[in-house]
CSV table of C-alpha atoms in Angstrom, one decimal:
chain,number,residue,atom,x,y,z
A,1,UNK,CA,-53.2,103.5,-220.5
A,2,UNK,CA,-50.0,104.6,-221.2
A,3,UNK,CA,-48.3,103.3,-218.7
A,4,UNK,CA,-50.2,99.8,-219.4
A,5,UNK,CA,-49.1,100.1,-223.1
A,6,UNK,CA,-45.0,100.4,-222.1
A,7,UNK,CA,-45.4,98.2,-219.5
A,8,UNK,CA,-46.1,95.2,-222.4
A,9,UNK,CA,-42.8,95.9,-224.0
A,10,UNK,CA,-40.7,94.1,-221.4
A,11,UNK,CA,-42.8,91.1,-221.4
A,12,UNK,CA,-43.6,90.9,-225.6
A,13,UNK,CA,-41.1,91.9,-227.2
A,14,UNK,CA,-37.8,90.0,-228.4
A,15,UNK,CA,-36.2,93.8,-228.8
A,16,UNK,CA,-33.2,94.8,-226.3
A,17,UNK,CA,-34.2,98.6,-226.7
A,18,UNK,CA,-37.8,97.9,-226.8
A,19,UNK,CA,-37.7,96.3,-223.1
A,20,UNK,CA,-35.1,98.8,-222.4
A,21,UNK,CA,-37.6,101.5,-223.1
A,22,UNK,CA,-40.8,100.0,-221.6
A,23,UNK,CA,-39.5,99.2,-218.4
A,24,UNK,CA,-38.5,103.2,-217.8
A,25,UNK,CA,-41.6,104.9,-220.1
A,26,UNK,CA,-43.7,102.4,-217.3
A,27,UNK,CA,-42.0,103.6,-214.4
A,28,UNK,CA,-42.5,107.1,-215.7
A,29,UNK,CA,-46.2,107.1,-216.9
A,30,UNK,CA,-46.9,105.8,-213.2
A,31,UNK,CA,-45.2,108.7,-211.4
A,32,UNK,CA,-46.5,111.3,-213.5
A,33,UNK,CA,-50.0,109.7,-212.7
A,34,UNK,CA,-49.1,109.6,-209.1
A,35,UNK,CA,-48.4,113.6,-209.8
A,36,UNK,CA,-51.6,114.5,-211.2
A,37,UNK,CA,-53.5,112.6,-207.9
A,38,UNK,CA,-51.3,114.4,-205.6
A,39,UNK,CA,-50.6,118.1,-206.7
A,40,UNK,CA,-53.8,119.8,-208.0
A,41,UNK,CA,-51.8,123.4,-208.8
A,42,UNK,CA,-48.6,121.4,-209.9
A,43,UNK,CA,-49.7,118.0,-210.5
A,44,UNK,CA,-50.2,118.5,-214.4
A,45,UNK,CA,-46.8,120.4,-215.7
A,46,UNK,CA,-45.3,117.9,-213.2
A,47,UNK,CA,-46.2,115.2,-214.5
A,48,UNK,CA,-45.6,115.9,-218.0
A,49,UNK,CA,-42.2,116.1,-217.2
A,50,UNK,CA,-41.7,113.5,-215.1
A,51,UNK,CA,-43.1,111.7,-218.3
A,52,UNK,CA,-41.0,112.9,-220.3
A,53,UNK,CA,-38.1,112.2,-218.5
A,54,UNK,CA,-38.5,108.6,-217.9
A,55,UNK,CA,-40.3,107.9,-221.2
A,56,UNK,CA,-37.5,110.0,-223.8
A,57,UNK,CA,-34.4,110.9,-221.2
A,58,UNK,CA,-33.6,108.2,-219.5
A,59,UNK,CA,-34.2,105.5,-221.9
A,60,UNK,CA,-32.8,107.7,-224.6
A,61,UNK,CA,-29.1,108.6,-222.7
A,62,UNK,CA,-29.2,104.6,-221.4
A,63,UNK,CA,-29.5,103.4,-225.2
A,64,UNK,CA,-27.2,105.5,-226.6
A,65,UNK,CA,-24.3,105.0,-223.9
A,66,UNK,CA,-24.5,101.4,-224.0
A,67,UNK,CA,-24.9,101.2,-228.0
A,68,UNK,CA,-28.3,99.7,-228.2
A,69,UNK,CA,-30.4,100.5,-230.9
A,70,UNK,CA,-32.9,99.3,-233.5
A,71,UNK,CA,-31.2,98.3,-237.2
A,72,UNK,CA,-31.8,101.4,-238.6
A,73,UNK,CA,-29.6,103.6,-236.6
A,74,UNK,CA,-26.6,101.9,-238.0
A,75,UNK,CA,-28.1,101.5,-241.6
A,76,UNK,CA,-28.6,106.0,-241.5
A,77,UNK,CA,-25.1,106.3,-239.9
A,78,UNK,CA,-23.3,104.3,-242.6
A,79,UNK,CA,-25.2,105.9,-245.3
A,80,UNK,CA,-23.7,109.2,-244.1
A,81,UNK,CA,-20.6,107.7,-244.0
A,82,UNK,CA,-20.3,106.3,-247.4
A,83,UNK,CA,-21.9,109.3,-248.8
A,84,UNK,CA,-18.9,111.2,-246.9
A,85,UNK,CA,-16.5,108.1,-249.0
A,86,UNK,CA,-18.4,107.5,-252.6
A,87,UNK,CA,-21.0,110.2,-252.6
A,88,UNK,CA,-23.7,108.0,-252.9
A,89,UNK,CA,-25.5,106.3,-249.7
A,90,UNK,CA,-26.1,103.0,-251.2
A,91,UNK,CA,-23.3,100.0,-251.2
A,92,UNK,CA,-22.4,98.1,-254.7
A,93,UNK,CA,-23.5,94.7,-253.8
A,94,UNK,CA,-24.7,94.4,-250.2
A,95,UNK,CA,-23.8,90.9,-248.9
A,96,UNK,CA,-26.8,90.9,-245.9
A,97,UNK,CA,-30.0,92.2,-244.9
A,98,UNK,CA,-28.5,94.8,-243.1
A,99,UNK,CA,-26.1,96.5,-245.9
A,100,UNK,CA,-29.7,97.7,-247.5
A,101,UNK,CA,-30.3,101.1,-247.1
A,102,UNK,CA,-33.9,101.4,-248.1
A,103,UNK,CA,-33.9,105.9,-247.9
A,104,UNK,CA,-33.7,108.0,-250.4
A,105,UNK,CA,-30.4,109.9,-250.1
A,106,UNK,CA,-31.8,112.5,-247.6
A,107,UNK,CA,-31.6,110.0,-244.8
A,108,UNK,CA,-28.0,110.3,-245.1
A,109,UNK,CA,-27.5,113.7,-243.7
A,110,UNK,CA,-28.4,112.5,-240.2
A,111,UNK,CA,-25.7,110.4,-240.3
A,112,UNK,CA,-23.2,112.6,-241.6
A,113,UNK,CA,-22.0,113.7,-237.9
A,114,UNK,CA,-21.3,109.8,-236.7
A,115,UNK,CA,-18.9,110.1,-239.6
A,116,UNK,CA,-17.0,113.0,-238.5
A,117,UNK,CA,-16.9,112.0,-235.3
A,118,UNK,CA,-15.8,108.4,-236.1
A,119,UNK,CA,-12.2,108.7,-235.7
A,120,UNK,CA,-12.3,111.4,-232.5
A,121,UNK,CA,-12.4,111.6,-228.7
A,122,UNK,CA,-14.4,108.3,-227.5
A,123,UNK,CA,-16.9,110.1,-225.7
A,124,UNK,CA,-17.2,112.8,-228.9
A,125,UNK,CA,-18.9,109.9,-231.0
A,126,UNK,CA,-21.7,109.7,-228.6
A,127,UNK,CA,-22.7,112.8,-230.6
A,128,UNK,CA,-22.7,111.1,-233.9
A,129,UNK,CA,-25.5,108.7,-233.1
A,130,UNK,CA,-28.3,109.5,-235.6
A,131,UNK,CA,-31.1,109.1,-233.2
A,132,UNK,CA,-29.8,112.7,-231.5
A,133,UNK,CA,-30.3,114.1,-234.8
A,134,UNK,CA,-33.4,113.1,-235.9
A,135,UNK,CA,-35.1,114.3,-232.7
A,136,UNK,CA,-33.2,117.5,-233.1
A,137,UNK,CA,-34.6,117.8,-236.4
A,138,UNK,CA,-38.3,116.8,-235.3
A,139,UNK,CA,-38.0,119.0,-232.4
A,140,UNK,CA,-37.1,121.8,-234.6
A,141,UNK,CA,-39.6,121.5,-236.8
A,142,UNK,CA,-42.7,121.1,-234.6
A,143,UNK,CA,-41.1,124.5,-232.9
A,144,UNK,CA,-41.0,126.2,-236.5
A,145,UNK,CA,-44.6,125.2,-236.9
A,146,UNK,CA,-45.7,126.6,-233.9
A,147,UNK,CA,-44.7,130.1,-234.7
A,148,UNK,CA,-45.8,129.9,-238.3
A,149,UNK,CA,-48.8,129.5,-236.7
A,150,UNK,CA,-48.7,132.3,-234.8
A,151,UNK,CA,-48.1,130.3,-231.4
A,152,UNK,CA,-51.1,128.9,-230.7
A,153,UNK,CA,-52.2,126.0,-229.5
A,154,UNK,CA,-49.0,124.0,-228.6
A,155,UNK,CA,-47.5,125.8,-225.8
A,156,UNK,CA,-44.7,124.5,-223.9
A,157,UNK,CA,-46.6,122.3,-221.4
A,158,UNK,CA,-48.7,120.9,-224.1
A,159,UNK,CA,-45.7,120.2,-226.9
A,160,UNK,CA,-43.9,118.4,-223.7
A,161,UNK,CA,-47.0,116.0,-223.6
A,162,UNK,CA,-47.0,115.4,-227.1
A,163,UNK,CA,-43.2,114.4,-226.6
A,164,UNK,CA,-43.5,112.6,-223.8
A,165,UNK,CA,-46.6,110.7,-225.4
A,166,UNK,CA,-45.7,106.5,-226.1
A,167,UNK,CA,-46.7,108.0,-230.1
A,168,UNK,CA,-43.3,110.3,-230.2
A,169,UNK,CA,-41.5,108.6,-226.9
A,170,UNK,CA,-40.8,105.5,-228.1
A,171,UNK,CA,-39.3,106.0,-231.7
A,172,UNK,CA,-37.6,109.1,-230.0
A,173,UNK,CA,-35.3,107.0,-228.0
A,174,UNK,CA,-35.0,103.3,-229.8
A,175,UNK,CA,-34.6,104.4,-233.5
A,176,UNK,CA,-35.8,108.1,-234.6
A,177,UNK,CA,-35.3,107.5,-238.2
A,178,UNK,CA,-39.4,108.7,-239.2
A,179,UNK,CA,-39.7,111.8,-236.9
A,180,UNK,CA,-37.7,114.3,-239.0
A,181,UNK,CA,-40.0,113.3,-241.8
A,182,UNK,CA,-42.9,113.6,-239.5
A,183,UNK,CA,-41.9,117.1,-238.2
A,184,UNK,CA,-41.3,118.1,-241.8
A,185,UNK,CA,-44.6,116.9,-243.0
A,186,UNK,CA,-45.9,119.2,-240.0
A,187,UNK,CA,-43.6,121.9,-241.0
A,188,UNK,CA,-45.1,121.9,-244.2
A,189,UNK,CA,-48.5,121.7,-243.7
A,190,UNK,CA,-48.4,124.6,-241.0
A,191,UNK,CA,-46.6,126.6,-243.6
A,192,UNK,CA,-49.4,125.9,-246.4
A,193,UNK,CA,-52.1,126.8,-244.1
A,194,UNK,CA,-50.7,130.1,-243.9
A,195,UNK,CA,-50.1,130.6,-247.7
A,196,UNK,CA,-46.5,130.6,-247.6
A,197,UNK,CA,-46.1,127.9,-251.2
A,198,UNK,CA,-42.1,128.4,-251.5
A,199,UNK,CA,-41.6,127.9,-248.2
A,200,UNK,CA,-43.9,125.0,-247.8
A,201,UNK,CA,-42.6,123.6,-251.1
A,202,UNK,CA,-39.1,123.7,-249.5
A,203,UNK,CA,-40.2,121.4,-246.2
A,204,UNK,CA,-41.4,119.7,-248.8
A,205,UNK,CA,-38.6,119.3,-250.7
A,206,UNK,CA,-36.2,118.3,-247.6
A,207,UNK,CA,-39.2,115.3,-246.8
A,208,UNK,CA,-39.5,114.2,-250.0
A,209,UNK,CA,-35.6,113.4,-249.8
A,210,UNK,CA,-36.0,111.0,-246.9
A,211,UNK,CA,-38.6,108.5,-247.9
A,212,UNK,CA,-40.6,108.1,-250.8
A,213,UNK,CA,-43.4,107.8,-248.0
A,214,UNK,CA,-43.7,111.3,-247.7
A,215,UNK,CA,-44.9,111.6,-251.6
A,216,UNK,CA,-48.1,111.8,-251.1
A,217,UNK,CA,-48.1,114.8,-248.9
A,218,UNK,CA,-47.4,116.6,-252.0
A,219,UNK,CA,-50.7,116.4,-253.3
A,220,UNK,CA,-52.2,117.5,-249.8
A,221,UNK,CA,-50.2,120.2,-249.4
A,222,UNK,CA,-51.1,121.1,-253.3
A,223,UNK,CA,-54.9,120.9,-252.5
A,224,UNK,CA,-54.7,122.8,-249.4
A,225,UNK,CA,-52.6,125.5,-251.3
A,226,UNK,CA,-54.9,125.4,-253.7
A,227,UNK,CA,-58.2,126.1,-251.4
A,228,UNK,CA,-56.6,128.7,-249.4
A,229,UNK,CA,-54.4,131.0,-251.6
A,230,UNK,CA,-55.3,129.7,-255.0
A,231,UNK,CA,-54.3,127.6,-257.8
A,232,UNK,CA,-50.4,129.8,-258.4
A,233,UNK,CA,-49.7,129.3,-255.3
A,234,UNK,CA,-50.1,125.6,-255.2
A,235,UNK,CA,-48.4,125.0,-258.7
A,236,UNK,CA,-45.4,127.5,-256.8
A,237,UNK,CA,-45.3,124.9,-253.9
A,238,UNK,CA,-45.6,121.8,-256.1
A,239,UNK,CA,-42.8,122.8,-258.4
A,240,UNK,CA,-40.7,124.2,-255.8
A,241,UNK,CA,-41.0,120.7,-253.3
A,242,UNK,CA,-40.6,118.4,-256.8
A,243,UNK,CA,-37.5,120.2,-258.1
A,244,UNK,CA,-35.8,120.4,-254.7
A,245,UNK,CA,-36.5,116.4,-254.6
A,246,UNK,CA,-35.0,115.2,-258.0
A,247,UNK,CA,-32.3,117.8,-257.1
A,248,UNK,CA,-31.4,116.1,-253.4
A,249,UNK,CA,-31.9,112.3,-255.4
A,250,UNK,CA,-30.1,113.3,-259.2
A,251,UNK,CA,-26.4,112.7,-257.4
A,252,UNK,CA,-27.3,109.1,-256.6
A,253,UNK,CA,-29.6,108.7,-259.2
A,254,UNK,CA,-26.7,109.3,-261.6
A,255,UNK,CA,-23.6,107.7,-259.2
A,256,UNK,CA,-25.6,104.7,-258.4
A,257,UNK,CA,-29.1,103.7,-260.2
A,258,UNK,CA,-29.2,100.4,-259.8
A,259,UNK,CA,-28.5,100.1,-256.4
A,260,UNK,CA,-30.8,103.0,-255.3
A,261,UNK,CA,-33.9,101.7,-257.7
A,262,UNK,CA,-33.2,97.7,-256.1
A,263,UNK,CA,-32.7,99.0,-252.1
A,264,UNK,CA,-35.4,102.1,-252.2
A,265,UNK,CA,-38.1,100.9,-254.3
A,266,UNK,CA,-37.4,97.2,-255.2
A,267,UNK,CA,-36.6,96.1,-251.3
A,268,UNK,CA,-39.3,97.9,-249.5
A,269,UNK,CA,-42.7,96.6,-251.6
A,270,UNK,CA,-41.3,92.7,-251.1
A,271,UNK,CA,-39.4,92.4,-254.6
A,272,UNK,CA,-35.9,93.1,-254.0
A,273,UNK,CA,-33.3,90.1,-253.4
A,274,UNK,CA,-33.1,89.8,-249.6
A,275,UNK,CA,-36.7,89.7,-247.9
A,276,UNK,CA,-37.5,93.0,-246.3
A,277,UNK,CA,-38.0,92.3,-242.6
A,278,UNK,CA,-41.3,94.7,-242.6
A,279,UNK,CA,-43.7,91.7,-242.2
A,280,UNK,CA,-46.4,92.7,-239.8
A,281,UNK,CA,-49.8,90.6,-240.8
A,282,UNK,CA,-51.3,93.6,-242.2
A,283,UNK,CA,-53.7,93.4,-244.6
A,284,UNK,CA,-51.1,93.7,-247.8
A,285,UNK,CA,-48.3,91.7,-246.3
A,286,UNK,CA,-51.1,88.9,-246.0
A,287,UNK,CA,-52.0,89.5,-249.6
A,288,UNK,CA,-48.2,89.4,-251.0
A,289,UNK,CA,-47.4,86.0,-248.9
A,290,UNK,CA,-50.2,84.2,-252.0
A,291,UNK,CA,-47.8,84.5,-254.2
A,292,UNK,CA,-47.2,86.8,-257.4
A,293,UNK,CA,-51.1,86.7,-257.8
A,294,UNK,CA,-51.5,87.7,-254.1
A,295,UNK,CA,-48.7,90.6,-254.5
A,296,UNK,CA,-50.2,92.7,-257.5
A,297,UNK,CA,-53.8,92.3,-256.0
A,298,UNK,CA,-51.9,93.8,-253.0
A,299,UNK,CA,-50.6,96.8,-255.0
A,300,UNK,CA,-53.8,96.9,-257.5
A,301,UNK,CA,-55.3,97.7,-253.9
A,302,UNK,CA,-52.4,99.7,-253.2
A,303,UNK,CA,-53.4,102.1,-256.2
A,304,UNK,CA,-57.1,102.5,-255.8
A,305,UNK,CA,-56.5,103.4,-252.4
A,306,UNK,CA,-53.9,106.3,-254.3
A,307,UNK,CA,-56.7,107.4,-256.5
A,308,UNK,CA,-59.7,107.6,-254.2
A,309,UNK,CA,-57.8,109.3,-251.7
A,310,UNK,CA,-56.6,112.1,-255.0
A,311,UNK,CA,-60.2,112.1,-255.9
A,312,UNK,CA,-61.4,113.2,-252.3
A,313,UNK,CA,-58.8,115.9,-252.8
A,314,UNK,CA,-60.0,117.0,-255.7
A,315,UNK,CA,-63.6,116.7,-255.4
A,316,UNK,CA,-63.4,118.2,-251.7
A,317,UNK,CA,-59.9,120.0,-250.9
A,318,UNK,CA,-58.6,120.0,-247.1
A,319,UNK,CA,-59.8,123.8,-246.0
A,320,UNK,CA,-57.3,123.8,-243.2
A,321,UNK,CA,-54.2,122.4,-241.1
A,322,UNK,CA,-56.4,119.9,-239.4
A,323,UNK,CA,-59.0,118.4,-242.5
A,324,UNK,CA,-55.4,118.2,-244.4
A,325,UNK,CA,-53.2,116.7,-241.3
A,326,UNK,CA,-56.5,114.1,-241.3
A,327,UNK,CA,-56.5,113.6,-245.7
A,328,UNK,CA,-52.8,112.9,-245.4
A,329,UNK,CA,-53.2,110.7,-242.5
A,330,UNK,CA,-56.1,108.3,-243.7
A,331,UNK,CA,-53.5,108.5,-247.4
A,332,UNK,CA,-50.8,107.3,-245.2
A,333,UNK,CA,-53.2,104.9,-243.3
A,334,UNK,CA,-54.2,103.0,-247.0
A,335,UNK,CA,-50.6,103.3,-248.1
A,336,UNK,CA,-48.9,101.1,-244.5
A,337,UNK,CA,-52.3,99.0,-244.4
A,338,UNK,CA,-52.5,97.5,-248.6
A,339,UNK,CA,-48.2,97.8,-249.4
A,340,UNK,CA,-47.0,94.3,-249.5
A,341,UNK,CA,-44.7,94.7,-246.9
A,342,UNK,CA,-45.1,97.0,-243.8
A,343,UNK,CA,-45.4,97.3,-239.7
A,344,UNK,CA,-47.6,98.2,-237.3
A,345,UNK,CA,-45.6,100.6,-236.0
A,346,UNK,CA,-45.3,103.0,-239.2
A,347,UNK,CA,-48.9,103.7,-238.0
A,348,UNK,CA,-47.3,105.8,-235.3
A,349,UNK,CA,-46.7,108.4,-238.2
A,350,UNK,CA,-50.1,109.1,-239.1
A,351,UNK,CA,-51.4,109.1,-235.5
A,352,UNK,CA,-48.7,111.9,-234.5
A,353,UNK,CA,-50.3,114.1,-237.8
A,354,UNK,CA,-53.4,114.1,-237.2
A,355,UNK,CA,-52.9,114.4,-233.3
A,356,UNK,CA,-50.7,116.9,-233.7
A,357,UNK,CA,-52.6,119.5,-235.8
A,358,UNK,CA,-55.7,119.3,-233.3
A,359,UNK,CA,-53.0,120.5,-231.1
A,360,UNK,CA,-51.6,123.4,-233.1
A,361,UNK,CA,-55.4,124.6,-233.9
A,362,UNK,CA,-57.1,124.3,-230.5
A,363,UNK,CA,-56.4,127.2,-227.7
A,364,UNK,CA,-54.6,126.0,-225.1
A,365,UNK,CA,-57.7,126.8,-222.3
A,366,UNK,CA,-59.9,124.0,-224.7
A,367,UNK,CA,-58.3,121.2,-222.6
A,368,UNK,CA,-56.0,120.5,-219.8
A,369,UNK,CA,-52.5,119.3,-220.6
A,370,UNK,CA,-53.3,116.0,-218.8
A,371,UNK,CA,-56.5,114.7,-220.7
A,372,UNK,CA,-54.1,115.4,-224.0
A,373,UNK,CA,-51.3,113.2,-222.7
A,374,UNK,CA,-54.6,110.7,-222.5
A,375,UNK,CA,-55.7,111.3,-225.9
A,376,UNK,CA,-51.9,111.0,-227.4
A,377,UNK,CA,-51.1,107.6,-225.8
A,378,UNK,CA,-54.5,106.0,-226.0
A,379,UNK,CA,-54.1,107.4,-229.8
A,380,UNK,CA,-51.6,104.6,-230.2
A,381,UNK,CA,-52.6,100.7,-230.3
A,382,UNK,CA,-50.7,99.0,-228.4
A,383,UNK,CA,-48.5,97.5,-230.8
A,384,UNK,CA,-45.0,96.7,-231.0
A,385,UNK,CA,-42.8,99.2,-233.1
A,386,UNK,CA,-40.3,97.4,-235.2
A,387,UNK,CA,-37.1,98.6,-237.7
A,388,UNK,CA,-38.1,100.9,-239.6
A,389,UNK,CA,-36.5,98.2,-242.5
């Protein structure tokens, strides 16, 4: 399936690093199936790795040698650039599609080392690209969850097939930009479920700072905090994650309001001056093409979704990592399925939550490491991943 799934990319999609991406993640999904049929004591740590290393390595080195990349590589790599120049991530008056940078200032710090090594030794500034980052921050992360909880479930073998999975492979090496705020959501959740509020608050905190899409994980994390170490501890997360935020946004907030307001809130839901390119046929993007009538039905949707999904929270709390990785997910789910503008691919994020925390949970001996490299790529449609813009 997986293999089937990359193999489409070549032939579908307009996307340099796309095709670049299918044609090795094919190649590599078919070895490490030839693996599994010809080792039976070997077959399935070898082919996890043999997955991974033509669905993430080799793809991932290739693209970032030769400069290919989705938009929003260069979009996080100037923002850390111009917060290095101005202190604020956000240009003035952006004269193209492109010049939007539609984060919230957190996004910035991942492209904070392209602008130290901008000026340096030409094979130094390989190091700056902000795809390196992010998976260094998403692999961190899912490692920091594992031992908060208590390192079981996701052993090595297993956490390499979650990685080498088309769910994690293929934004891993083309673009990167949503794992750190996956791995943080993760983070976060792991941390809640073992009633540690400040700490979760903080993951929070550092999410919250990167997309406004993470938002709703606050009230998950709250609800969970509140079922399993009471209601202080889920008022200590909750203040801790929503002061870290306003203090992470308040410097651009205050250098530049308009332009953060107009590129992080306006652009993204359809309503900002150049046309978001997030225009998958998804049930609010259909909605929003009507016309002004068509876009607030869109976000009247948009809001109900909100309130049942903080009802369900209320009236029946998340008891544990996985019931609150699966509440956050289907919140996530409404939020990419009704906004006015959106893609398939952004799907990927709450496909890798819920998948992952049935990971973290089970013990290892539940299932073999190959039937969970199954369940991860057949987890994703196969649909083609745009920018993330």
């Amino acid at each position: 399936m997986a293999a089937v799934w990359a193999a489409a990319f070549p032939v579908v999609s307009s996307l340099g690093p796309h095709r670049v991406w299918g044609a090795s993640a094919c190649v590599g999904y078919l070895c490490a199936a030839v693996a599994v049929l010809s080792w039976r004591s070997l077959g399935r740590a070898v082919s996890v790795w043999i997955a991974g290393i033509g669905a993430v390595l080799v793809p991932l080195v290739v693209l970032v040698l030769t400069g290919g990349a989705q938009s929003e590589v260069g979009v996080v790599e100037r923002a850390g650039l111009l917060t290095v120049r101005q202190g604020t991530p956000y240009l003035a008056d952006p004269q193209a599609v492109l010049e939007v940078t539609p984060y919230l200032p957190g996004m910035a710090l991942f492209g904070l080392p392209g602008a130290v090594v901008a000026d340096g030794w030409e094979p130094l500034r390989y190091l700056g690209d902000a795809r390196l980052w992010c998976a260094a921050a998403f692999l961190g992360c899912l490692w920091a969850a594992g031992r908060v909880l208590g390192g079981r479930g996701t052993g090595q073998l297993v956490g390499a097939a979650l990685i080498a999975s088309p769910v994690v492979a293929l934004p891993l090496a083309v673009s990167g930009v949503d794992l750190p705020l996956t791995g943080l959501l993760c983070l976060a959740l792991a941390l809640a479920a073992r009633h540690r509020p400040v700490a979760a608050g903080l993951a929070l905190a550092l999410a919250c700072s990167l997309k406004w899409t993470a938002w709703p994980a606050l009230a998950v994390v709250a609800a969970l905090l509140a079922h399993r170490a009471g209601l202080g501890a889920a008022v200590r997360g909750t203040g801790v994650a929503v002061a870290g935020t306003v203090l992470a946004v308040l410097p651009s907030a205050l250098l530049a309001p308009g332009p953060l307001v107009e590129q992080v809130f306006a652009f993204p839901t359809g309503r900002g001056e150049w046309e978001t390119p997030a225009a998958s046929p998804l049930p609010g993007r259909l909605l929003a093409d009507l016309g002004p009538f068509g876009w607030y039905a869109a976000m009247t949707l948009l809001a109900a979704g909100g309130v049942a999904v903080a009802v369900s929270l209320w009236v029946r709390p998340p008891a544990g990592l996985v019931p609150a990785a699966d509440r956050l997910a289907v919140g996530l789910c409404t939020a990419f399925l009704l906004a006015p503008a959106g893609r398939f691919g952004y799907l990927a994020l709450p496909v890798l939550l819920s998948v992952w925390a049935r990971l973290a949970e089970a013990p290892s001996r539940v299932a073999p490491a190959r039937s969970r490299v199954v369940a991860a790529g057949s987890a994703a449609r196969p649909v083609l991943v745009g920018g993330d813009r």
